[in-house]
Amino acid sequence: WREAFVVGACLAAAEEAAAGGTAAALRRLDVACIMGAPQELLKGLVGAVLDAERDVGAEKEVEERGGEQGGRSASASALGPLEAIPRDATLSELPDAQPACERAAAAADGSYPAEAIKSYWERDVPCLLPGLARAWPAVAGRAGGADSADGCGEGGWADLEWWRAAHGARTVPLELGEQGGDGWREELSTVADFVDRYLAPSTRADVHAAAQAVGGGDSSEGSEGACDVGYMAQHHLLEQLPSLLEDIEVPAVCAVADGVSKINAWLGTRGTVSPCHYDSYDNVFVQVAGVKRMRIYPTSQSKFLYRCRGGWKGQRAWPSPEEQAAAAATGGGGKGTISAVDVEAPDLERFPRFAEARGFDVTLHPGDALYLPARCWHHVRAITTSISLSFHLN
């Protein structure tokens, strides 16, 4: 049925674009992409629609200038100037976890060739690669601004104004609400609405939290520290927006395997969480903007993590109460790829063996990367508004 849906969406998009409905056509093509349409099918259609949309936008701008309307650009936020995603954060600590993560050694020029992680890859041991992506335009920004219609500017991907102006009309899948909460749901949104409703309030909360931490904020400004949780999680965004590839490089360490099979993007507010789980593939995880923290447990700790088989998607939702109860009943001997334990606030009465689990914490700042072997347990929390990429190794 997916193939039929994709073909129907492409045909409908072509008709809408021919009738001048470029926005509706673009949304249909984005939904087709989200549903797995091949890029060789979509590339030409999306390019034609975008060209038509730019032509319409240019004509509208000329008309507005001629009429001296001086209105706000369609790509501008009604919220006014937007804060950029902070490069750092004042961190609240998780409970102590030892030992610390091992660090790969960089070459003399600061780069990380494949040999830098070969010994870790051979032993299935996670390792930190500080500053691996520090020179990417996505991280450091592009001197002199964007050099193409869609390339990032001086602020890199942390610049929410750029996301809105360059990609605001595109449709992406979102997860909304806190994990484990009754209001958690999935929906589609334009990038512009995602920025306005979630990312912009989140970055304001980041700035407010930093000011509070150093004593420079007014504690009465509680509303500035509040934001709803929204997450574009595990999405093939770089296939949908291939111009983003201009702003990154596939890490050289990925050559330790047979290359990269997939690149997923994670873009969300502060407070997004991926429950403790493991993946079936090796992964090089790169932090592009903002700060994330991972709690990592080696495969050897599986017997303490109360594994369960949830009917959930891609390690994205907490196990249900029934699944947690079933995992607790096994005494830690169950099977599955997700832990029933909330590792940030474990219920040791239900999961007593978790007290024996030994893990470690890793804090990732912009430009940092982490090699995660397959079957290595990890829990992820965004400390600030955050953008990350995961490179799945073959």
PDB file of N, CA and C in Angstrom, residues 31-125:
ATOM      1  N   VAL A  31       5.274  14.310   2.338  1.00  0.00           N
ATOM      2  CA  VAL A  31       4.631  13.162   2.984  1.00  0.00           C
ATOM      3  C   VAL A  31       5.034  11.872   2.271  1.00  0.00           C
ATOM      4  N   ALA A  32       5.114  11.926   0.941  1.00  0.00           N
ATOM      5  CA  ALA A  32       5.571  10.750   0.194  1.00  0.00           C
ATOM      6  C   ALA A  32       6.987  10.372   0.604  1.00  0.00           C
ATOM      7  N   CYS A  33       7.848  11.386   0.819  1.00  0.00           N
ATOM      8  CA  CYS A  33       9.216  11.123   1.272  1.00  0.00           C
ATOM      9  C   CYS A  33       9.216  10.477   2.652  1.00  0.00           C
ATOM     10  N   ILE A  34       8.398  11.006   3.556  1.00  0.00           N
ATOM     11  CA  ILE A  34       8.304  10.454   4.910  1.00  0.00           C
ATOM     12  C   ILE A  34       7.851   8.994   4.862  1.00  0.00           C
ATOM     13  N   MET A  35       7.004   8.678   3.899  1.00  0.00           N
ATOM     14  CA  MET A  35       6.492   7.311   3.762  1.00  0.00           C
ATOM     15  C   MET A  35       7.460   6.401   3.013  1.00  0.00           C
ATOM     16  N   GLY A  36       8.632   6.928   2.622  1.00  0.00           N
ATOM     17  CA  GLY A  36       9.661   6.076   2.041  1.00  0.00           C
ATOM     18  C   GLY A  36       9.793   6.124   0.540  1.00  0.00           C
ATOM     19  N   ALA A  37       9.261   7.161  -0.108  1.00  0.00           N
ATOM     20  CA  ALA A  37       9.406   7.265  -1.561  1.00  0.00           C
ATOM     21  C   ALA A  37      10.877   7.374  -1.946  1.00  0.00           C
ATOM     22  N   PRO A  38      11.320   6.700  -2.988  1.00  0.00           N
ATOM     23  CA  PRO A  38      12.729   6.763  -3.400  1.00  0.00           C
ATOM     24  C   PRO A  38      13.100   8.158  -3.895  1.00  0.00           C
ATOM     25  N   GLN A  39      14.313   8.598  -3.563  1.00  0.00           N
ATOM     26  CA  GLN A  39      14.749   9.939  -3.916  1.00  0.00           C
ATOM     27  C   GLN A  39      14.844  10.141  -5.423  1.00  0.00           C
ATOM     28  N   GLU A  40      15.167   9.084  -6.155  1.00  0.00           N
ATOM     29  CA  GLU A  40      15.263   9.240  -7.608  1.00  0.00           C
ATOM     30  C   GLU A  40      13.896   9.588  -8.207  1.00  0.00           C
ATOM     31  N   LEU A  41      12.813   9.219  -7.538  1.00  0.00           N
ATOM     32  CA  LEU A  41      11.477   9.581  -7.988  1.00  0.00           C
ATOM     33  C   LEU A  41      11.122  11.005  -7.588  1.00  0.00           C
ATOM     34  N   LEU A  42      11.513  11.397  -6.374  1.00  0.00           N
ATOM     35  CA  LEU A  42      11.080  12.684  -5.829  1.00  0.00           C
ATOM     36  C   LEU A  42      11.939  13.864  -6.253  1.00  0.00           C
ATOM     37  N   LYS A  43      13.206  13.625  -6.513  1.00  0.00           N
ATOM     38  CA  LYS A  43      14.137  14.737  -6.698  1.00  0.00           C
ATOM     39  C   LYS A  43      13.683  15.725  -7.768  1.00  0.00           C
ATOM     40  N   GLY A  44      13.349  15.214  -8.940  1.00  0.00           N
ATOM     41  CA  GLY A  44      12.946  16.105 -10.015  1.00  0.00           C
ATOM     42  C   GLY A  44      11.635  16.813  -9.729  1.00  0.00           C
ATOM     43  N   LEU A  45      10.674  16.095  -9.119  1.00  0.00           N
ATOM     44  CA  LEU A  45       9.379  16.689  -8.810  1.00  0.00           C
ATOM     45  C   LEU A  45       9.519  17.802  -7.770  1.00  0.00           C
ATOM     46  N   VAL A  46      10.264  17.520  -6.705  1.00  0.00           N
ATOM     47  CA  VAL A  46      10.450  18.523  -5.649  1.00  0.00           C
ATOM     48  C   VAL A  46      11.176  19.739  -6.204  1.00  0.00           C
ATOM     49  N   GLY A  47      12.201  19.521  -7.031  1.00  0.00           N
ATOM     50  CA  GLY A  47      12.939  20.639  -7.612  1.00  0.00           C
ATOM     51  C   GLY A  47      12.049  21.531  -8.461  1.00  0.00           C
ATOM     52  N   ALA A  48      11.170  20.912  -9.261  1.00  0.00           N
ATOM     53  CA  ALA A  48      10.274  21.689 -10.115  1.00  0.00           C
ATOM     54  C   ALA A  48       9.290  22.503  -9.277  1.00  0.00           C
ATOM     55  N   VAL A  49       8.762  21.898  -8.213  1.00  0.00           N
ATOM     56  CA  VAL A  49       7.813  22.606  -7.350  1.00  0.00           C
ATOM     57  C   VAL A  49       8.499  23.757  -6.629  1.00  0.00           C
ATOM     58  N   LEU A  50       9.710  23.526  -6.135  1.00  0.00           N
ATOM     59  CA  LEU A  50      10.437  24.589  -5.440  1.00  0.00           C
ATOM     60  C   LEU A  50      10.750  25.749  -6.385  1.00  0.00           C
ATOM     61  N   ASP A  51      11.124  25.427  -7.626  1.00  0.00           N
ATOM     62  CA  ASP A  51      11.389  26.490  -8.599  1.00  0.00           C
ATOM     63  C   ASP A  51      10.124  27.308  -8.860  1.00  0.00           C
ATOM     64  N   ALA A  52       9.002  26.622  -8.994  1.00  0.00           N
ATOM     65  CA  ALA A  52       7.741  27.327  -9.218  1.00  0.00           C
ATOM     66  C   ALA A  52       7.367  28.179  -8.013  1.00  0.00           C
ATOM     67  N   GLU A  53       7.625  27.658  -6.816  1.00  0.00           N
ATOM     68  CA  GLU A  53       7.301  28.404  -5.602  1.00  0.00           C
ATOM     69  C   GLU A  53       8.164  29.660  -5.483  1.00  0.00           C
ATOM     70  N   ARG A  54       9.450  29.543  -5.839  1.00  0.00           N
ATOM     71  CA  ARG A  54      10.324  30.714  -5.798  1.00  0.00           C
ATOM     72  C   ARG A  54       9.858  31.775  -6.809  1.00  0.00           C
ATOM     73  N   ASP A  55       9.415  31.323  -7.975  1.00  0.00           N
ATOM     74  CA  ASP A  55       8.928  32.271  -8.973  1.00  0.00           C
ATOM     75  C   ASP A  55       7.701  33.012  -8.455  1.00  0.00           C
ATOM     76  N   VAL A  56       6.776  32.267  -7.819  1.00  0.00           N
ATOM     77  CA  VAL A  56       5.578  32.894  -7.260  1.00  0.00           C
ATOM     78  C   VAL A  56       5.960  33.874  -6.166  1.00  0.00           C
ATOM     79  N   GLY A  57       6.919  33.461  -5.306  1.00  0.00           N
ATOM     80  CA  GLY A  57       7.361  34.339  -4.223  1.00  0.00           C
ATOM     81  C   GLY A  57       8.007  35.607  -4.738  1.00  0.00           C
ATOM     82  N   ALA A  58       8.792  35.494  -5.808  1.00  0.00           N
ATOM     83  CA  ALA A  58       9.448  36.675  -6.371  1.00  0.00           C
ATOM     84  C   ALA A  58       8.416  37.640  -6.954  1.00  0.00           C
ATOM     85  N   GLU A  59       7.408  37.090  -7.637  1.00  0.00           N
ATOM     86  CA  GLU A  59       6.354  37.944  -8.196  1.00  0.00           C
ATOM     87  C   GLU A  59       5.588  38.656  -7.086  1.00  0.00           C
ATOM     88  N   LYS A  60       5.300  37.932  -5.995  1.00  0.00           N
ATOM     89  CA  LYS A  60       4.565  38.523  -4.880  1.00  0.00           C
ATOM     90  C   LYS A  60       5.367  39.636  -4.231  1.00  0.00           C
ATOM     91  N   GLU A  61       6.692  39.410  -4.100  1.00  0.00           N
ATOM     92  CA  GLU A  61       7.548  40.429  -3.485  1.00  0.00           C
ATOM     93  C   GLU A  61       7.572  41.698  -4.331  1.00  0.00           C
ATOM     94  N   VAL A  62       7.614  41.539  -5.655  1.00  0.00           N
ATOM     95  CA  VAL A  62       7.602  42.701  -6.541  1.00  0.00           C
ATOM     96  C   VAL A  62       6.292  43.463  -6.397  1.00  0.00           C
ATOM     97  N   GLU A  63       5.183  42.713  -6.329  1.00  0.00           N
ATOM     98  CA  GLU A  63       3.880  43.358  -6.177  1.00  0.00           C
ATOM     99  C   GLU A  63       3.790  44.132  -4.857  1.00  0.00           C
ATOM    100  N   GLU A  64       4.294  43.525  -3.770  1.00  0.00           N
ATOM    101  CA  GLU A  64       4.226  44.179  -2.470  1.00  0.00           C
ATOM    102  C   GLU A  64       5.081  45.432  -2.444  1.00  0.00           C
ATOM    103  N   ARG A  65       6.261  45.360  -3.054  1.00  0.00           N
ATOM    104  CA  ARG A  65       7.121  46.548  -3.094  1.00  0.00           C
ATOM    105  C   ARG A  65       6.490  47.647  -3.939  1.00  0.00           C
ATOM    106  N   GLY A  66       5.868  47.233  -5.051  1.00  0.00           N
ATOM    107  CA  GLY A  66       5.229  48.221  -5.909  1.00  0.00           C
ATOM    108  C   GLY A  66       4.079  48.909  -5.210  1.00  0.00           C
ATOM    109  N   GLY A  67       3.362  48.156  -4.335  1.00  0.00           N
ATOM    110  CA  GLY A  67       2.251  48.734  -3.611  1.00  0.00           C
ATOM    111  C   GLY A  67       2.655  49.351  -2.297  1.00  0.00           C
ATOM    112  N   GLU A  68       3.974  49.347  -2.005  1.00  0.00           N
ATOM    113  CA  GLU A  68       4.517  49.926  -0.774  1.00  0.00           C
ATOM    114  C   GLU A  68       3.837  49.352   0.469  1.00  0.00           C
ATOM    115  N   GLN A  69       3.593  48.008   0.436  1.00  0.00           N
ATOM    116  CA  GLN A  69       2.942  47.394   1.582  1.00  0.00           C
ATOM    117  C   GLN A  69       3.897  47.196   2.735  1.00  0.00           C
ATOM    118  N   GLY A  70       5.141  46.858   2.404  1.00  0.00           N
ATOM    119  CA  GLY A  70       6.145  46.715   3.459  1.00  0.00           C
ATOM    120  C   GLY A  70       5.797  45.667   4.494  1.00  0.00           C
ATOM    121  N   GLY A  71       5.049  44.645   4.126  1.00  0.00           N
ATOM    122  CA  GLY A  71       4.659  43.627   5.103  1.00  0.00           C
ATOM    123  C   GLY A  71       5.801  42.695   5.426  1.00  0.00           C
ATOM    124  N   ARG A  72       5.592  41.891   6.481  1.00  0.00           N
ATOM    125  CA  ARG A  72       6.604  40.904   6.886  1.00  0.00           C
ATOM    126  C   ARG A  72       6.703  39.816   5.839  1.00  0.00           C
ATOM    127  N   SER A  73       7.933  39.400   5.579  1.00  0.00           N
ATOM    128  CA  SER A  73       8.157  38.306   4.633  1.00  0.00           C
ATOM    129  C   SER A  73       7.436  37.057   5.109  1.00  0.00           C
ATOM    130  N   ALA A  74       6.973  36.246   4.160  1.00  0.00           N
ATOM    131  CA  ALA A  74       6.275  35.010   4.515  1.00  0.00           C
ATOM    132  C   ALA A  74       7.180  34.062   5.276  1.00  0.00           C
ATOM    133  N   SER A  75       8.496  34.210   5.102  1.00  0.00           N
ATOM    134  CA  SER A  75       9.422  33.319   5.790  1.00  0.00           C
ATOM    135  C   SER A  75       9.856  33.856   7.146  1.00  0.00           C
ATOM    136  N   ALA A  76       9.390  35.039   7.511  1.00  0.00           N
ATOM    137  CA  ALA A  76       9.776  35.622   8.791  1.00  0.00           C
ATOM    138  C   ALA A  76       8.840  35.155   9.884  1.00  0.00           C
ATOM    139  N   SER A  77       9.348  35.074  11.097  1.00  0.00           N
ATOM    140  CA  SER A  77       8.543  34.611  12.217  1.00  0.00           C
ATOM    141  C   SER A  77       7.725  35.748  12.792  1.00  0.00           C
ATOM    142  N   ALA A  78       6.464  35.450  13.134  1.00  0.00           N
ATOM    143  CA  ALA A  78       5.622  36.431  13.802  1.00  0.00           C
ATOM    144  C   ALA A  78       6.121  36.705  15.216  1.00  0.00           C
ATOM    145  N   LEU A  79       7.052  35.885  15.704  1.00  0.00           N
ATOM    146  CA  LEU A  79       7.596  36.053  17.048  1.00  0.00           C
ATOM    147  C   LEU A  79       8.717  37.080  17.093  1.00  0.00           C
ATOM    148  N   GLY A  80       9.120  37.610  15.920  1.00  0.00           N
ATOM    149  CA  GLY A  80      10.244  38.526  15.888  1.00  0.00           C
ATOM    150  C   GLY A  80      11.548  37.761  15.772  1.00  0.00           C
ATOM    151  N   PRO A  81      12.696  38.433  16.005  1.00  0.00           N
ATOM    152  CA  PRO A  81      13.998  37.775  15.906  1.00  0.00           C
ATOM    153  C   PRO A  81      14.078  36.546  16.821  1.00  0.00           C
ATOM    154  N   LEU A  82      14.636  35.471  16.302  1.00  0.00           N
ATOM    155  CA  LEU A  82      14.697  34.211  17.045  1.00  0.00           C
ATOM    156  C   LEU A  82      16.084  33.996  17.634  1.00  0.00           C
ATOM    157  N   GLU A  83      16.125  33.483  18.855  1.00  0.00           N
ATOM    158  CA  GLU A  83      17.391  33.113  19.479  1.00  0.00           C
ATOM    159  C   GLU A  83      17.996  31.925  18.734  1.00  0.00           C
ATOM    160  N   ALA A  84      19.323  31.887  18.660  1.00  0.00           N
ATOM    161  CA  ALA A  84      20.005  30.709  18.125  1.00  0.00           C
ATOM    162  C   ALA A  84      20.114  29.655  19.219  1.00  0.00           C
ATOM    163  N   ILE A  85      20.253  28.404  18.820  1.00  0.00           N
ATOM    164  CA  ILE A  85      20.427  27.330  19.794  1.00  0.00           C
ATOM    165  C   ILE A  85      21.746  27.546  20.535  1.00  0.00           C
ATOM    166  N   PRO A  86      21.735  27.549  21.868  1.00  0.00           N
ATOM    167  CA  PRO A  86      22.969  27.807  22.624  1.00  0.00           C
ATOM    168  C   PRO A  86      24.039  26.762  22.351  1.00  0.00           C
ATOM    169  N   ARG A  87      25.282  27.185  22.437  1.00  0.00           N
ATOM    170  CA  ARG A  87      26.398  26.263  22.233  1.00  0.00           C
ATOM    171  C   ARG A  87      26.746  25.500  23.500  1.00  0.00           C
ATOM    172  N   ASP A  88      26.282  25.957  24.648  1.00  0.00           N
ATOM    173  CA  ASP A  88      26.648  25.323  25.908  1.00  0.00           C
ATOM    174  C   ASP A  88      25.447  25.351  26.832  1.00  0.00           C
ATOM    175  N   ALA A  89      25.595  24.770  27.998  1.00  0.00           N
ATOM    176  CA  ALA A  89      24.499  24.733  28.958  1.00  0.00           C
ATOM    177  C   ALA A  89      25.047  24.489  30.343  1.00  0.00           C
ATOM    178  N   THR A  90      24.307  24.957  31.346  1.00  0.00           N
ATOM    179  CA  THR A  90      24.590  24.594  32.727  1.00  0.00           C
ATOM    180  C   THR A  90      23.853  23.294  32.991  1.00  0.00           C
ATOM    181  N   LEU A  91      24.573  22.257  33.352  1.00  0.00           N
ATOM    182  CA  LEU A  91      24.027  20.911  33.361  1.00  0.00           C
ATOM    183  C   LEU A  91      23.638  20.460  34.758  1.00  0.00           C
ATOM    184  N   SER A  92      22.438  19.881  34.874  1.00  0.00           N
ATOM    185  CA  SER A  92      22.060  19.188  36.098  1.00  0.00           C
ATOM    186  C   SER A  92      22.588  17.765  35.984  1.00  0.00           C
ATOM    187  N   GLU A  93      23.079  17.232  37.068  1.00  0.00           N
ATOM    188  CA  GLU A  93      23.755  15.940  37.008  1.00  0.00           C
ATOM    189  C   GLU A  93      22.788  14.780  37.194  1.00  0.00           C
ATOM    190  N   LEU A  94      23.004  13.714  36.448  1.00  0.00           N
ATOM    191  CA  LEU A  94      22.358  12.448  36.723  1.00  0.00           C
ATOM    192  C   LEU A  94      23.094  11.786  37.888  1.00  0.00           C
ATOM    193  N   PRO A  95      22.510  10.758  38.509  1.00  0.00           N
ATOM    194  CA  PRO A  95      23.246  10.036  39.548  1.00  0.00           C
ATOM    195  C   PRO A  95      24.589   9.545  39.023  1.00  0.00           C
ATOM    196  N   ASP A  96      25.575   9.466  39.918  1.00  0.00           N
ATOM    197  CA  ASP A  96      26.919   9.072  39.515  1.00  0.00           C
ATOM    198  C   ASP A  96      26.913   7.737  38.770  1.00  0.00           C
ATOM    199  N   ALA A  97      27.715   7.666  37.744  1.00  0.00           N
ATOM    200  CA  ALA A  97      27.884   6.427  36.987  1.00  0.00           C
ATOM    201  C   ALA A  97      29.352   6.323  36.610  1.00  0.00           C
ATOM    202  N   GLN A  98      29.938   5.180  36.845  1.00  0.00           N
ATOM    203  CA  GLN A  98      31.356   4.965  36.583  1.00  0.00           C
ATOM    204  C   GLN A  98      31.513   3.709  35.744  1.00  0.00           C
ATOM    205  N   PRO A  99      32.573   3.582  34.980  1.00  0.00           N
ATOM    206  CA  PRO A  99      33.663   4.533  34.778  1.00  0.00           C
ATOM    207  C   PRO A  99      33.324   5.556  33.705  1.00  0.00           C
ATOM    208  N   ALA A 100      34.255   6.441  33.410  1.00  0.00           N
ATOM    209  CA  ALA A 100      34.052   7.427  32.356  1.00  0.00           C
ATOM    210  C   ALA A 100      34.213   6.774  30.991  1.00  0.00           C
ATOM    211  N   CYS A 101      33.660   7.415  29.979  1.00  0.00           N
ATOM    212  CA  CYS A 101      33.771   6.900  28.611  1.00  0.00           C
ATOM    213  C   CYS A 101      35.200   7.060  28.104  1.00  0.00           C
ATOM    214  N   GLU A 102      35.679   6.055  27.389  1.00  0.00           N
ATOM    215  CA  GLU A 102      37.006   6.155  26.782  1.00  0.00           C
ATOM    216  C   GLU A 102      36.990   7.172  25.652  1.00  0.00           C
ATOM    217  N   ARG A 103      38.150   7.795  25.402  1.00  0.00           N
ATOM    218  CA  ARG A 103      38.269   8.805  24.360  1.00  0.00           C
ATOM    219  C   ARG A 103      39.229   8.326  23.280  1.00  0.00           C
ATOM    220  N   ALA A 104      38.795   8.459  22.040  1.00  0.00           N
ATOM    221  CA  ALA A 104      39.685   8.119  20.928  1.00  0.00           C
ATOM    222  C   ALA A 104      40.726   9.212  20.761  1.00  0.00           C
ATOM    223  N   ALA A 105      41.890   8.835  20.285  1.00  0.00           N
ATOM    224  CA  ALA A 105      42.976   9.794  20.078  1.00  0.00           C
ATOM    225  C   ALA A 105      42.884  10.385  18.679  1.00  0.00           C
ATOM    226  N   ALA A 106      42.887  11.697  18.611  1.00  0.00           N
ATOM    227  CA  ALA A 106      42.851  12.386  17.318  1.00  0.00           C
ATOM    228  C   ALA A 106      44.243  12.419  16.707  1.00  0.00           C
ATOM    229  N   ALA A 107      44.296  12.605  15.389  1.00  0.00           N
ATOM    230  CA  ALA A 107      45.574  12.787  14.703  1.00  0.00           C
ATOM    231  C   ALA A 107      46.155  14.147  15.057  1.00  0.00           C
ATOM    232  N   ALA A 108      47.374  14.397  14.617  1.00  0.00           N
ATOM    233  CA  ALA A 108      48.057  15.645  14.958  1.00  0.00           C
ATOM    234  C   ALA A 108      47.291  16.877  14.491  1.00  0.00           C
ATOM    235  N   ASP A 109      46.549  16.738  13.386  1.00  0.00           N
ATOM    236  CA  ASP A 109      45.789  17.883  12.872  1.00  0.00           C
ATOM    237  C   ASP A 109      44.387  17.981  13.472  1.00  0.00           C
ATOM    238  N   GLY A 110      44.102  17.125  14.462  1.00  0.00           N
ATOM    239  CA  GLY A 110      42.809  17.161  15.129  1.00  0.00           C
ATOM    240  C   GLY A 110      41.738  16.305  14.485  1.00  0.00           C
ATOM    241  N   SER A 111      42.050  15.661  13.364  1.00  0.00           N
ATOM    242  CA  SER A 111      41.073  14.826  12.674  1.00  0.00           C
ATOM    243  C   SER A 111      41.039  13.426  13.285  1.00  0.00           C
ATOM    244  N   TYR A 112      40.033  12.666  12.874  1.00  0.00           N
ATOM    245  CA  TYR A 112      39.878  11.290  13.359  1.00  0.00           C
ATOM    246  C   TYR A 112      39.787  10.345  12.170  1.00  0.00           C
ATOM    247  N   PRO A 113      40.895   9.734  11.755  1.00  0.00           N
ATOM    248  CA  PRO A 113      40.834   8.737  10.681  1.00  0.00           C
ATOM    249  C   PRO A 113      40.189   7.455  11.194  1.00  0.00           C
ATOM    250  N   ALA A 114      39.925   6.531  10.291  1.00  0.00           N
ATOM    251  CA  ALA A 114      39.271   5.283  10.674  1.00  0.00           C
ATOM    252  C   ALA A 114      40.057   4.537  11.747  1.00  0.00           C
ATOM    253  N   GLU A 115      41.391   4.645  11.681  1.00  0.00           N
ATOM    254  CA  GLU A 115      42.227   3.934  12.651  1.00  0.00           C
ATOM    255  C   GLU A 115      41.982   4.409  14.079  1.00  0.00           C
ATOM    256  N   ALA A 116      41.435   5.617  14.226  1.00  0.00           N
ATOM    257  CA  ALA A 116      41.231   6.176  15.569  1.00  0.00           C
ATOM    258  C   ALA A 116      40.252   5.346  16.389  1.00  0.00           C
ATOM    259  N   ILE A 117      39.303   4.687  15.726  1.00  0.00           N
ATOM    260  CA  ILE A 117      38.333   3.901  16.498  1.00  0.00           C
ATOM    261  C   ILE A 117      38.432   2.407  16.203  1.00  0.00           C
ATOM    262  N   LYS A 118      39.454   1.997  15.435  1.00  0.00           N
ATOM    263  CA  LYS A 118      39.505   0.592  15.021  1.00  0.00           C
ATOM    264  C   LYS A 118      39.552  -0.351  16.210  1.00  0.00           C
ATOM    265  N   SER A 119      40.365  -0.037  17.208  1.00  0.00           N
ATOM    266  CA  SER A 119      40.466  -0.944  18.359  1.00  0.00           C
ATOM    267  C   SER A 119      39.165  -0.990  19.145  1.00  0.00           C
ATOM    268  N   TYR A 120      38.437   0.126  19.197  1.00  0.00           N
ATOM    269  CA  TYR A 120      37.143   0.149  19.892  1.00  0.00           C
ATOM    270  C   TYR A 120      36.104  -0.627  19.090  1.00  0.00           C
ATOM    271  N   TRP A 121      36.149  -0.468  17.771  1.00  0.00           N
ATOM    272  CA  TRP A 121      35.221  -1.178  16.891  1.00  0.00           C
ATOM    273  C   TRP A 121      35.436  -2.688  16.989  1.00  0.00           C
ATOM    274  N   GLU A 122      36.690  -3.108  17.043  1.00  0.00           N
ATOM    275  CA  GLU A 122      36.987  -4.538  17.124  1.00  0.00           C
ATOM    276  C   GLU A 122      36.550  -5.135  18.459  1.00  0.00           C
ATOM    277  N   ARG A 123      36.547  -4.312  19.524  1.00  0.00           N
ATOM    278  CA  ARG A 123      36.185  -4.801  20.864  1.00  0.00           C
ATOM    279  C   ARG A 123      34.745  -4.465  21.251  1.00  0.00           C
ATOM    280  N   ASP A 124      34.004  -3.780  20.361  1.00  0.00           N
ATOM    281  CA  ASP A 124      32.630  -3.342  20.659  1.00  0.00           C
ATOM    282  C   ASP A 124      32.585  -2.481  21.917  1.00  0.00           C
ATOM    283  N   VAL A 125      33.470  -1.485  21.956  1.00  0.00           N
ATOM    284  CA  VAL A 125      33.553  -0.570  23.091  1.00  0.00           C
ATOM    285  C   VAL A 125      33.227   0.843  22.610  1.00  0.00           C
TER     286      VAL A 125
END
